[in-house]
Amino acid sequence: MENYIVSARKYRPITFESVVGQESITKTLRNAIRTNHLAQAYLFCGPRGVGKTTCARIFAKTINCLNPTAEHDACNECESCVAFNEQRSFNIHELDAASNNSVDDIRSLIDQVRIPPQIGKYSVYIIDEVHMLSKDAFNALLKTLEEPPSYAIFILATTEKHKVIPTILSRCQIYDFSRITIQDMIHHLQYVAQKEGISVTEEALNVVAQKADGGMRDALSIFDQLVSFCGNEISYEQTIEVLNVLDTEYYFRTVDCALNRDVQQMLLLFNSVLSKGFDAQNFVLGLGSHLRNLLVSKDAVTVRLLETSESIRQHYAEQAQRCDAQFLFRALSLVNECDIQYRVAKNKRLTVEIMLIRLSQLSASDETPSVSQRQPLKTISSVKGTDAQQPVTPQKTVTPSAVQPQPAPAPQAVQTETPVRRNPVTTGNAQPKKVPTGRPVRVSINSVAGQQNITESVPQPETTTSTRNKPFDKQQLDEVWLTMPREVATDDRQKAVLMNASLQTEGNRIVLVLSNKMQEQIVNNLKAGIVKVLSDKLQNDNIQLDTQVDEQVTKELGTVKDRYQHLKSLNPQLEEIKEALDLQFD
């Protein structure tokens, strides 16, 4: 029986051309070999499974090849290449810094550096996970790394570049490896599946690529797991079952329910997700990613940010056309707010369900008309029997310079300085105009250079900005208060105070019951914004907001120790922090 070799080893790249997703780095290394511009030390850094050690091995094998090809690749036929392929080359040394991280290990390595290569030109030293070296080991390596023998080349590989000391970084050429894209991983997995004679759908490979999170080694390991479960035919349904991934169809149906304002179906859908064993927060995170994908699918400029298969891409495009951009913005804000509150909520399921209910109400227009949308004021100004619908500023006298003088008709005599009370001036058989009742405003047209003088008393129209005084109850106030932290708070401390405040209502008077004076000061700073939001949401301009400190709580928490016990009851992890920092009460 032939020994089984996992795909990550069996299909490990052996040439620069076969490396997936790192074209810029492989091109740079090949040009360095072609021009013989080889550095004394290299640092390969990046996420796991993206080809750092693989590129180091290919580079070491190629520079020692005795008969390189025209493309400057290893020939795989010379003595040096054959020795490398059979893992018996004495020119290439690999060291695992995770288990060999002491000064003695580095001294042993330095002793090896003094020995020149027996076959080939260079001795290459590949140190994996170099960030695991101790500080003393790093310092022991400095001098050799800066001035190695002409035949020695160091290649350091790490997933955490920030842990490598700056003096080491300054002596290396640094290559940053990027995460492998979804499409590149899908193409490589299709190549592996074809070589192995396995039939797999593109949707299934897309799930594998997303689960791998940019690492090709992880993707190949997941692929082997699917083959063990499904055999030679892998479907999308089997893939999400094995990997315990929530089907994207749930998110499409959730957004459809939100657009249709179908609260009942949305809650049943969420219950179905929980019954399948999925965590509620994973559902929230997945819904946020789904809304983000819908947003980028609405514009041809941003659609390239969508990393998924072609069939799912079309599904996103279809649903994105039915979603307004403003709806997506507000929905993303709700989901993000739910994700933040989920960690501190005691009833986590209710937190998610409230978010879903609010999500289903986004399509409803609950905005009141703005002042600019109201009908303009209409006034009647009758001079010589004509009507003009112009806005009149209350209690403002029209000066002679503001009125253009008009020549008087010859046959008509006009009485000057004749006050007209309650009714506009009439001429001929014209009927008196009806004017609104109210406080009269006098408009005067004085005689200028022999012109007519007409004094008219025009009643002021009633103001249309009437005071709103819609009654409200405690339930309506609580619903509006749920959005208050997002509306007025600017930091987490303000949000926490508003979320934990207790509300009491007495008609139009609202009382916030707080725990201490500091919370009262925070609320007072936000008071104007809170009143404005409450007035707009509740349609009541007579709302009065007061604060009250619960004296019983303040009295009970009078000492530092009492306050600590109260905070510990709210957050049990506070005791661990106290013990870790060795804190004591004064």
XYZ file of C-alpha atoms in Angstrom:
586
model
C 0.000 0.000 0.000
C 1.450 3.311 -1.111
C 2.040 5.891 1.588
C -0.427 8.786 1.472
C 1.021 12.271 1.046
C -1.105 15.280 1.926
C -1.824 17.752 -0.872
C 0.080 20.559 0.851
C 3.300 18.512 0.473
C 2.477 16.681 -2.747
C 1.698 19.873 -4.674
C 4.242 22.116 -3.024
C 5.730 24.440 -5.691
C 9.202 23.491 -6.905
C 9.746 26.441 -9.295
C 9.120 30.164 -9.081
C 6.516 29.808 -11.837
C 4.379 27.449 -9.738
C 4.254 29.715 -6.664
C 0.679 30.989 -6.233
C -0.186 34.624 -5.588
C 3.326 36.076 -5.061
C 4.247 37.224 -8.580
C 6.028 40.421 -7.515
C 8.318 38.594 -5.077
C 9.160 35.693 -7.390
C 9.939 38.130 -10.213
C 12.282 40.115 -7.955
C 14.141 37.003 -6.830
C 14.517 35.708 -10.391
C 15.895 39.064 -11.545
C 18.353 39.062 -8.644
C 19.587 35.603 -9.737
C 19.761 36.660 -13.393
C 21.840 39.779 -12.638
C 23.836 38.087 -9.843
C 22.714 40.733 -7.329
C 22.341 38.456 -4.345
C 22.034 39.976 -0.870
C 23.770 38.528 2.169
C 20.518 38.214 4.161
C 16.792 38.142 3.336
C 13.750 38.418 5.576
C 10.546 36.769 4.297
C 7.536 37.857 6.368
C 3.806 37.389 5.999
C 0.816 35.276 7.139
C 1.002 31.512 7.492
C 0.791 29.288 4.438
C 1.550 31.910 1.771
C 4.882 30.489 0.506
C 7.684 31.989 2.611
C 9.625 28.771 3.267
C 8.757 27.437 -0.188
C 10.250 30.484 -1.901
C 13.322 30.230 0.346
C 13.898 26.616 -0.718
C 13.369 27.362 -4.420
C 15.740 30.330 -4.168
C 18.428 28.237 -2.423
C 18.055 25.413 -4.932
C 18.213 27.752 -7.954
C 21.347 29.701 -6.940
C 23.207 26.403 -6.412
C 22.042 24.814 -9.683
C 25.007 23.900 -11.900
C 23.018 24.146 -15.172
C 20.216 26.729 -14.785
C 17.644 27.082 -17.578
C 17.219 30.082 -19.847
C 14.467 31.356 -17.509
C 16.965 31.052 -14.628
C 15.160 28.140 -12.991
C 16.761 25.037 -11.509
C 17.342 22.220 -13.994
C 16.427 19.411 -11.536
C 19.075 17.232 -13.239
C 22.455 18.350 -11.927
C 24.079 16.850 -8.856
C 23.113 19.798 -6.629
C 19.434 19.699 -7.676
C 19.198 15.932 -7.289
C 20.727 16.139 -3.810
C 18.239 18.838 -2.850
C 15.248 16.881 -4.202
C 16.359 13.839 -2.233
C 16.773 15.971 0.901
C 20.463 15.181 1.312
C 22.009 18.476 0.241
C 24.799 19.784 2.476
C 24.564 23.291 0.980
C 21.113 24.108 2.347
C 20.583 24.176 6.106
C 17.181 24.686 7.786
C 16.823 25.708 11.415
C 13.571 25.894 13.387
C 13.993 28.884 15.672
C 10.922 27.901 17.691
C 12.803 24.967 19.229
C 16.384 26.179 18.692
C 16.215 29.675 20.105
C 19.112 29.822 22.572
C 22.533 31.409 22.267
C 24.194 27.975 22.060
C 22.077 27.057 19.023
C 23.142 30.227 17.222
C 26.814 29.623 18.142
C 26.552 26.154 16.626
C 25.106 27.729 13.480
C 27.955 30.239 13.320
C 30.454 27.387 13.487
C 28.764 25.774 10.483
C 29.011 29.024 8.522
C 32.818 28.723 8.507
C 32.602 25.554 6.373
C 32.467 26.361 2.616
C 30.049 24.442 0.310
C 31.264 21.193 -1.245
C 28.932 21.325 -4.281
C 27.641 24.559 -5.717
C 28.489 28.141 -4.962
C 26.549 29.021 -1.815
C 25.695 27.726 1.620
C 22.143 28.847 2.379
C 20.821 29.003 5.953
C 17.014 29.100 6.262
C 15.795 30.059 9.768
C 12.024 29.543 10.222
C 10.027 31.459 12.856
C 13.018 33.682 13.486
C 10.982 35.947 15.805
C 11.131 33.127 18.399
C 14.868 33.669 18.973
C 15.772 35.119 22.331
C 17.275 38.587 22.579
C 20.711 37.159 23.352
C 20.460 34.803 20.382
C 19.604 37.736 18.114
C 22.634 39.644 19.379
C 24.872 36.605 18.802
C 23.696 36.466 15.190
C 24.243 40.170 14.440
C 27.934 40.188 13.475
C 27.754 37.089 11.295
C 24.601 38.392 9.609
C 26.260 41.712 8.817
C 29.585 40.340 7.506
C 29.123 36.688 6.499
C 31.540 34.838 4.232
C 31.046 35.424 0.518
C 29.475 31.998 0.063
C 26.938 32.289 2.956
C 23.393 33.565 2.463
C 20.817 33.814 5.268
C 17.057 33.613 4.666
C 14.950 34.411 7.728
C 11.210 33.623 7.716
C 8.654 34.924 10.203
C 4.957 35.546 10.625
C 5.514 38.377 13.119
C 7.993 40.876 11.743
C 7.358 43.360 14.564
C 9.021 40.937 17.027
C 12.323 40.942 15.135
C 14.729 43.468 16.641
C 15.524 46.523 14.463
C 19.244 45.719 14.252
C 18.389 42.454 12.476
C 15.884 44.161 10.158
C 18.468 46.733 9.099
C 20.802 43.961 7.857
C 18.209 42.202 5.659
C 16.339 42.715 2.429
C 12.701 42.540 3.539
C 10.036 40.826 1.397
C 6.425 41.123 2.570
C 4.296 38.216 1.367
C 0.608 38.989 0.854
C -2.442 36.868 1.538
C -3.469 34.755 -1.420
C -6.671 35.976 -3.059
C -9.854 33.927 -3.266
C -9.642 33.571 -7.053
C -6.008 32.422 -6.994
C -6.820 29.769 -4.416
C -9.862 28.571 -6.381
C -7.758 28.186 -9.547
C -5.049 26.250 -7.731
C -7.588 23.997 -6.001
C -9.217 23.286 -9.370
C -5.799 22.274 -10.693
C -5.252 19.932 -7.728
C -8.756 18.453 -8.099
C -8.143 17.821 -11.794
C -4.856 16.069 -11.053
C -6.533 13.888 -8.413
C -9.584 13.146 -10.573
C -12.034 14.790 -8.172
C -15.216 16.583 -9.264
C -15.921 19.689 -7.181
C -18.178 22.713 -7.720
C -16.844 26.258 -7.825
C -19.200 27.263 -4.974
C -17.645 24.580 -2.753
C -14.122 25.767 -3.580
C -15.179 29.337 -2.804
C -16.230 28.258 0.702
C -12.888 26.448 1.138
C -10.942 29.521 0.012
C -12.845 31.822 2.378
C -12.366 29.399 5.259
C -8.595 29.268 4.567
C -8.358 33.066 5.092
C -5.568 33.670 2.579
C -3.401 30.623 3.365
C -2.863 28.078 0.588
C -1.623 25.403 2.987
C -4.838 25.716 5.013
C -6.910 25.525 1.823
C -5.213 22.297 0.725
C -5.673 20.786 4.200
C -9.398 21.602 4.106
C -9.598 20.144 0.605
C -8.101 16.865 1.852
C -10.661 16.817 4.657
C -13.517 17.190 2.164
C -12.140 14.402 -0.012
C -12.063 12.098 3.011
C -15.736 12.825 3.732
C -17.244 13.176 0.240
C -15.073 10.971 -1.927
C -14.479 11.950 -5.548
C -17.548 14.215 -5.843
C -17.722 17.296 -3.627
C -20.873 19.443 -3.560
C -21.612 22.803 -1.978
C -24.081 21.315 0.525
C -21.565 18.746 1.740
C -18.886 21.415 2.051
C -20.880 23.705 4.342
C -21.931 20.678 6.385
C -18.380 19.443 6.945
C -16.924 22.898 7.610
C -19.878 23.997 9.776
C -20.406 27.116 7.662
C -23.744 28.939 7.560
C -25.222 28.926 4.072
C -25.215 32.361 2.413
C -28.845 31.753 1.444
C -29.822 32.552 5.053
C -28.402 36.037 4.675
C -30.146 36.599 1.334
C -33.449 35.551 2.909
C -32.830 37.793 5.935
C -32.378 40.857 3.730
C -35.479 39.897 1.721
C -37.493 39.763 4.947
C -36.128 43.179 5.953
C -37.139 44.672 2.599
C -40.620 43.140 2.932
C -40.881 44.189 6.616
C -41.681 40.574 7.507
C -40.689 40.519 11.179
C -42.237 37.132 11.942
C -40.412 35.321 9.154
C -37.133 37.004 10.095
C -37.384 35.821 13.712
C -38.243 32.301 12.574
C -35.241 32.367 10.261
C -32.949 33.399 13.111
C -34.404 30.625 15.285
C -33.603 28.130 12.507
C -29.977 29.305 12.512
C -29.708 28.782 16.273
C -31.353 25.360 16.071
C -28.630 24.212 13.674
C -26.028 24.905 16.360
C -24.575 28.161 14.978
C -23.514 30.910 17.349
C -25.630 34.072 17.252
C -22.607 36.343 17.014
C -21.326 34.426 13.984
C -24.699 35.084 12.377
C -24.372 38.811 13.149
C -20.841 38.944 11.719
C -21.932 37.052 8.611
C -24.903 39.392 8.125
C -22.561 42.383 8.342
C -20.298 40.876 5.675
C -23.337 40.146 3.510
C -24.572 43.758 3.741
C -21.065 44.972 2.910
C -21.023 42.733 -0.180
C -24.396 44.123 -1.256
C -23.058 47.656 -0.889
C -19.986 47.049 -3.040
C -22.149 45.225 -5.610
C -24.209 48.343 -6.310
C -21.421 50.116 -8.173
C -19.275 48.831 -11.023
C -16.278 50.644 -9.520
C -16.419 48.750 -6.204
C -17.747 45.402 -7.433
C -14.164 44.163 -7.828
C -13.931 44.183 -4.010
C -16.367 41.263 -3.975
C -14.364 38.045 -3.625
C -16.738 35.206 -4.461
C -17.721 32.854 -7.271
C -19.488 34.081 -10.400
C -22.885 32.534 -9.568
C -22.977 34.068 -6.081
C -21.740 37.357 -7.552
C -24.815 37.452 -9.804
C -27.066 36.730 -6.818
C -25.513 39.665 -4.963
C -26.031 41.932 -7.981
C -29.715 41.000 -8.210
C -30.445 41.694 -4.545
C -28.320 44.864 -4.515
C -30.582 46.375 -7.184
C -33.530 46.044 -4.809
C -31.704 47.662 -1.882
C -31.404 51.400 -1.525
C -27.944 52.671 -0.584
C -29.367 54.537 2.421
C -30.998 51.307 3.619
C -27.656 49.490 3.423
C -25.842 52.275 5.300
C -28.350 52.229 8.154
C -28.483 48.419 8.193
C -24.688 48.197 8.497
C -24.814 50.672 11.373
C -27.429 48.565 13.180
C -25.473 45.337 12.721
C -22.245 46.971 13.907
C -24.031 48.383 16.965
C -25.439 44.928 17.731
C -21.967 43.387 17.456
C -20.621 45.903 19.990
C -23.507 45.406 22.426
C -23.476 41.602 22.073
C -20.330 41.202 24.156
C -21.808 42.968 27.200
C -25.446 41.924 26.831
C -26.858 39.425 29.313
C -29.719 38.333 27.039
C -27.734 37.896 23.844
C -30.526 36.358 21.806
C -32.838 39.275 22.590
C -30.107 41.725 21.527
C -29.902 40.108 18.099
C -33.684 39.880 17.749
C -34.090 43.588 18.556
C -31.538 44.346 15.847
C -33.498 42.231 13.348
C -36.774 43.967 14.264
C -35.193 47.389 13.803
C -33.704 46.155 10.538
C -37.156 45.274 9.235
C -38.408 48.785 10.043
C -35.743 50.619 8.034
C -37.830 50.588 4.861
C -40.615 52.522 6.654
C -40.445 56.305 6.315
C -40.644 57.686 9.847
C -39.158 61.063 9.074
C -41.241 64.239 9.527
C -41.206 66.963 6.866
C -38.446 69.462 7.356
C -39.056 73.200 7.610
C -37.937 73.696 4.002
C -40.630 71.249 2.820
C -43.509 73.152 4.411
C -45.760 75.450 2.377
C -44.466 79.044 2.123
C -46.337 81.794 3.950
C -48.885 83.591 1.812
C -49.731 87.253 2.362
C -52.024 89.599 0.521
C -50.754 92.997 -0.440
C -53.370 95.035 -2.339
C -52.102 98.166 -3.960
C -54.240 99.590 -6.753
C -56.413 96.498 -6.610
C -53.633 93.942 -7.427
C -52.773 90.773 -5.466
C -49.154 89.688 -4.729
C -48.280 86.514 -2.993
C -45.051 87.451 -1.265
C -43.601 86.489 2.100
C -43.865 89.335 4.605
C -41.546 89.611 7.558
C -43.653 90.329 10.633
C -43.399 93.815 12.212
C -41.158 95.221 9.487
C -41.848 98.580 7.882
C -41.188 98.943 4.180
C -38.950 101.963 3.656
C -39.275 104.252 0.627
C -35.982 102.988 -0.794
C -37.280 99.430 -0.815
C -40.263 100.252 -3.090
C -39.824 101.310 -6.686
C -42.006 104.442 -7.304
C -44.725 103.967 -9.924
C -46.354 106.799 -11.878
C -50.002 107.316 -10.982
C -52.672 106.921 -13.703
C -53.973 110.279 -14.810
C -57.742 109.749 -14.550
C -57.693 108.218 -11.091
C -57.507 110.211 -7.896
C -56.003 108.590 -4.929
C -56.519 109.788 -1.417
C -53.216 110.343 0.370
C -52.389 109.447 3.985
C -55.666 107.617 4.372
C -55.341 104.766 6.824
C -57.271 101.689 5.936
C -58.269 99.497 8.846
C -59.065 95.774 8.778
C -59.580 95.628 4.951
C -57.264 96.100 1.956
C -57.612 99.018 -0.479
C -60.224 98.435 -3.162
C -60.605 100.112 -6.539
C -63.555 100.138 -8.848
C -65.998 97.321 -8.295
C -63.427 94.943 -6.854
C -64.646 93.032 -3.838
C -62.668 93.304 -0.604
C -60.167 90.509 -0.160
C -60.444 88.139 2.782
C -57.369 88.267 4.928
C -56.332 86.117 7.852
C -57.086 87.413 11.295
C -54.273 88.306 13.615
C -52.075 91.126 14.676
C -52.095 93.949 12.056
C -48.876 95.076 10.446
C -48.698 98.571 8.971
C -47.126 98.903 5.538
C -46.398 102.464 4.448
C -45.533 103.826 1.031
C -44.453 107.397 1.642
C -44.515 110.144 -0.880
C -41.235 110.500 -2.697
C -40.747 113.318 -5.234
C -44.454 113.998 -5.539
C -45.531 110.351 -5.632
C -48.538 108.843 -3.871
C -48.613 108.032 -0.164
C -50.660 104.993 0.785
C -50.844 103.616 4.283
C -52.310 100.173 4.653
C -52.837 97.985 7.667
C -52.284 94.329 6.734
C -53.096 91.671 9.341
C -50.178 89.342 10.125
C -50.747 85.710 9.106
C -50.916 83.092 11.797
C -47.563 81.291 12.222
C -47.386 77.766 10.815
C -44.695 76.611 13.234
C -47.131 75.439 15.884
C -45.748 73.712 18.956
C -45.934 69.908 18.827
C -47.445 68.334 21.909
C -48.150 64.700 20.996
C -48.636 62.553 24.104
C -46.378 59.538 24.622
C -46.144 56.625 27.022
C -43.293 54.755 28.720
C -43.140 52.075 25.988
C -42.702 54.646 23.225
C -40.025 56.402 25.269
C -38.129 53.135 25.791
C -38.180 52.385 22.041
C -36.787 55.838 21.223
C -34.184 55.562 24.004
C -32.692 52.440 22.378
C -31.266 54.655 19.601
C -30.118 57.439 21.940
C -26.491 56.197 22.446
C -25.994 56.065 18.689
C -27.635 59.463 18.127
C -25.858 61.676 20.677
C -22.961 59.784 22.301
C -19.427 60.312 20.966
C -17.491 57.744 23.017
C -18.021 54.433 24.805
C -18.315 56.021 28.258
C -21.226 58.224 27.175
C -22.898 55.254 25.485
C -22.580 53.165 28.655
C -24.126 55.902 30.815
C -27.113 56.331 28.471
C -27.651 52.586 28.116
C -27.639 51.989 31.893
C -29.784 54.995 32.858
C -33.233 54.322 34.297
C -36.163 56.318 32.839
C -39.185 57.748 34.647
C -41.975 59.776 33.039
C -44.404 62.317 34.495
C -46.397 63.698 31.574
C -43.942 65.687 29.444
C -41.271 65.488 32.170
C -38.645 62.762 31.802
C -36.346 61.912 34.706
C -33.063 60.023 34.229
C -32.102 58.121 37.376
C -28.294 57.839 37.548
C -25.836 56.200 39.930
C -23.470 59.064 40.705
C -22.618 62.708 40.110
C -20.123 61.890 37.355
C -22.854 60.253 35.285
C -25.074 63.267 35.941
C -22.382 65.583 34.596
C -22.013 63.464 31.436
C -25.782 63.567 30.833
C -25.904 67.340 31.409
C -23.278 67.811 28.695
C -25.468 65.805 26.285
C -28.766 67.277 27.470
C -29.418 69.562 24.488
C -28.880 66.780 21.971
C -31.003 64.323 23.980
C -33.949 66.754 24.165
C -33.746 67.451 20.428
C -33.797 63.754 19.535
C -36.687 63.070 21.925
C -38.687 66.021 20.552
C -38.231 64.872 16.953
C -38.906 61.200 17.610
C -41.867 61.697 19.958
C -43.322 64.766 18.146
C -43.409 66.787 21.363
C -41.675 70.155 21.857
C -42.660 70.460 25.523
C -40.383 67.688 26.778
C -38.492 68.557 29.960
C -35.451 66.437 30.837
C -34.217 66.222 34.432
C -31.591 64.075 36.134
C -31.683 62.437 39.539
C -28.920 60.646 41.438
C -30.056 57.547 43.317
C -29.045 58.468 46.874
C -29.510 54.887 48.098
C -26.885 53.558 45.649
C -24.525 56.437 46.476
C -24.912 55.764 50.171
C -24.353 52.040 49.814
C -21.233 52.574 47.724
C -19.689 55.143 49.993
C -16.284 53.477 50.482
C -13.770 52.396 47.849
C -14.206 48.753 48.808
C -17.997 48.992 48.452
C -17.635 50.484 45.004
C -15.219 47.750 44.026
C -17.639 45.029 45.164
C -20.416 46.669 43.147
C -18.257 46.839 40.000
C -17.127 43.237 40.500
C -20.757 42.117 40.579
C -21.200 43.765 37.184
C -17.952 42.367 35.761
C -16.474 39.286 37.519
C -13.258 39.566 35.491
C -12.339 42.608 37.575
C -11.103 40.270 40.322
C -8.630 38.642 37.908
C -7.296 42.070 36.914
C -6.876 43.018 40.583
C -4.916 39.848 41.342
C -2.785 40.113 38.180
C -1.758 43.697 39.017
C -1.479 42.951 42.769
C -3.720 45.908 43.676
C -4.582 46.688 47.294
C -7.166 48.975 48.934
C -5.820 52.074 50.677
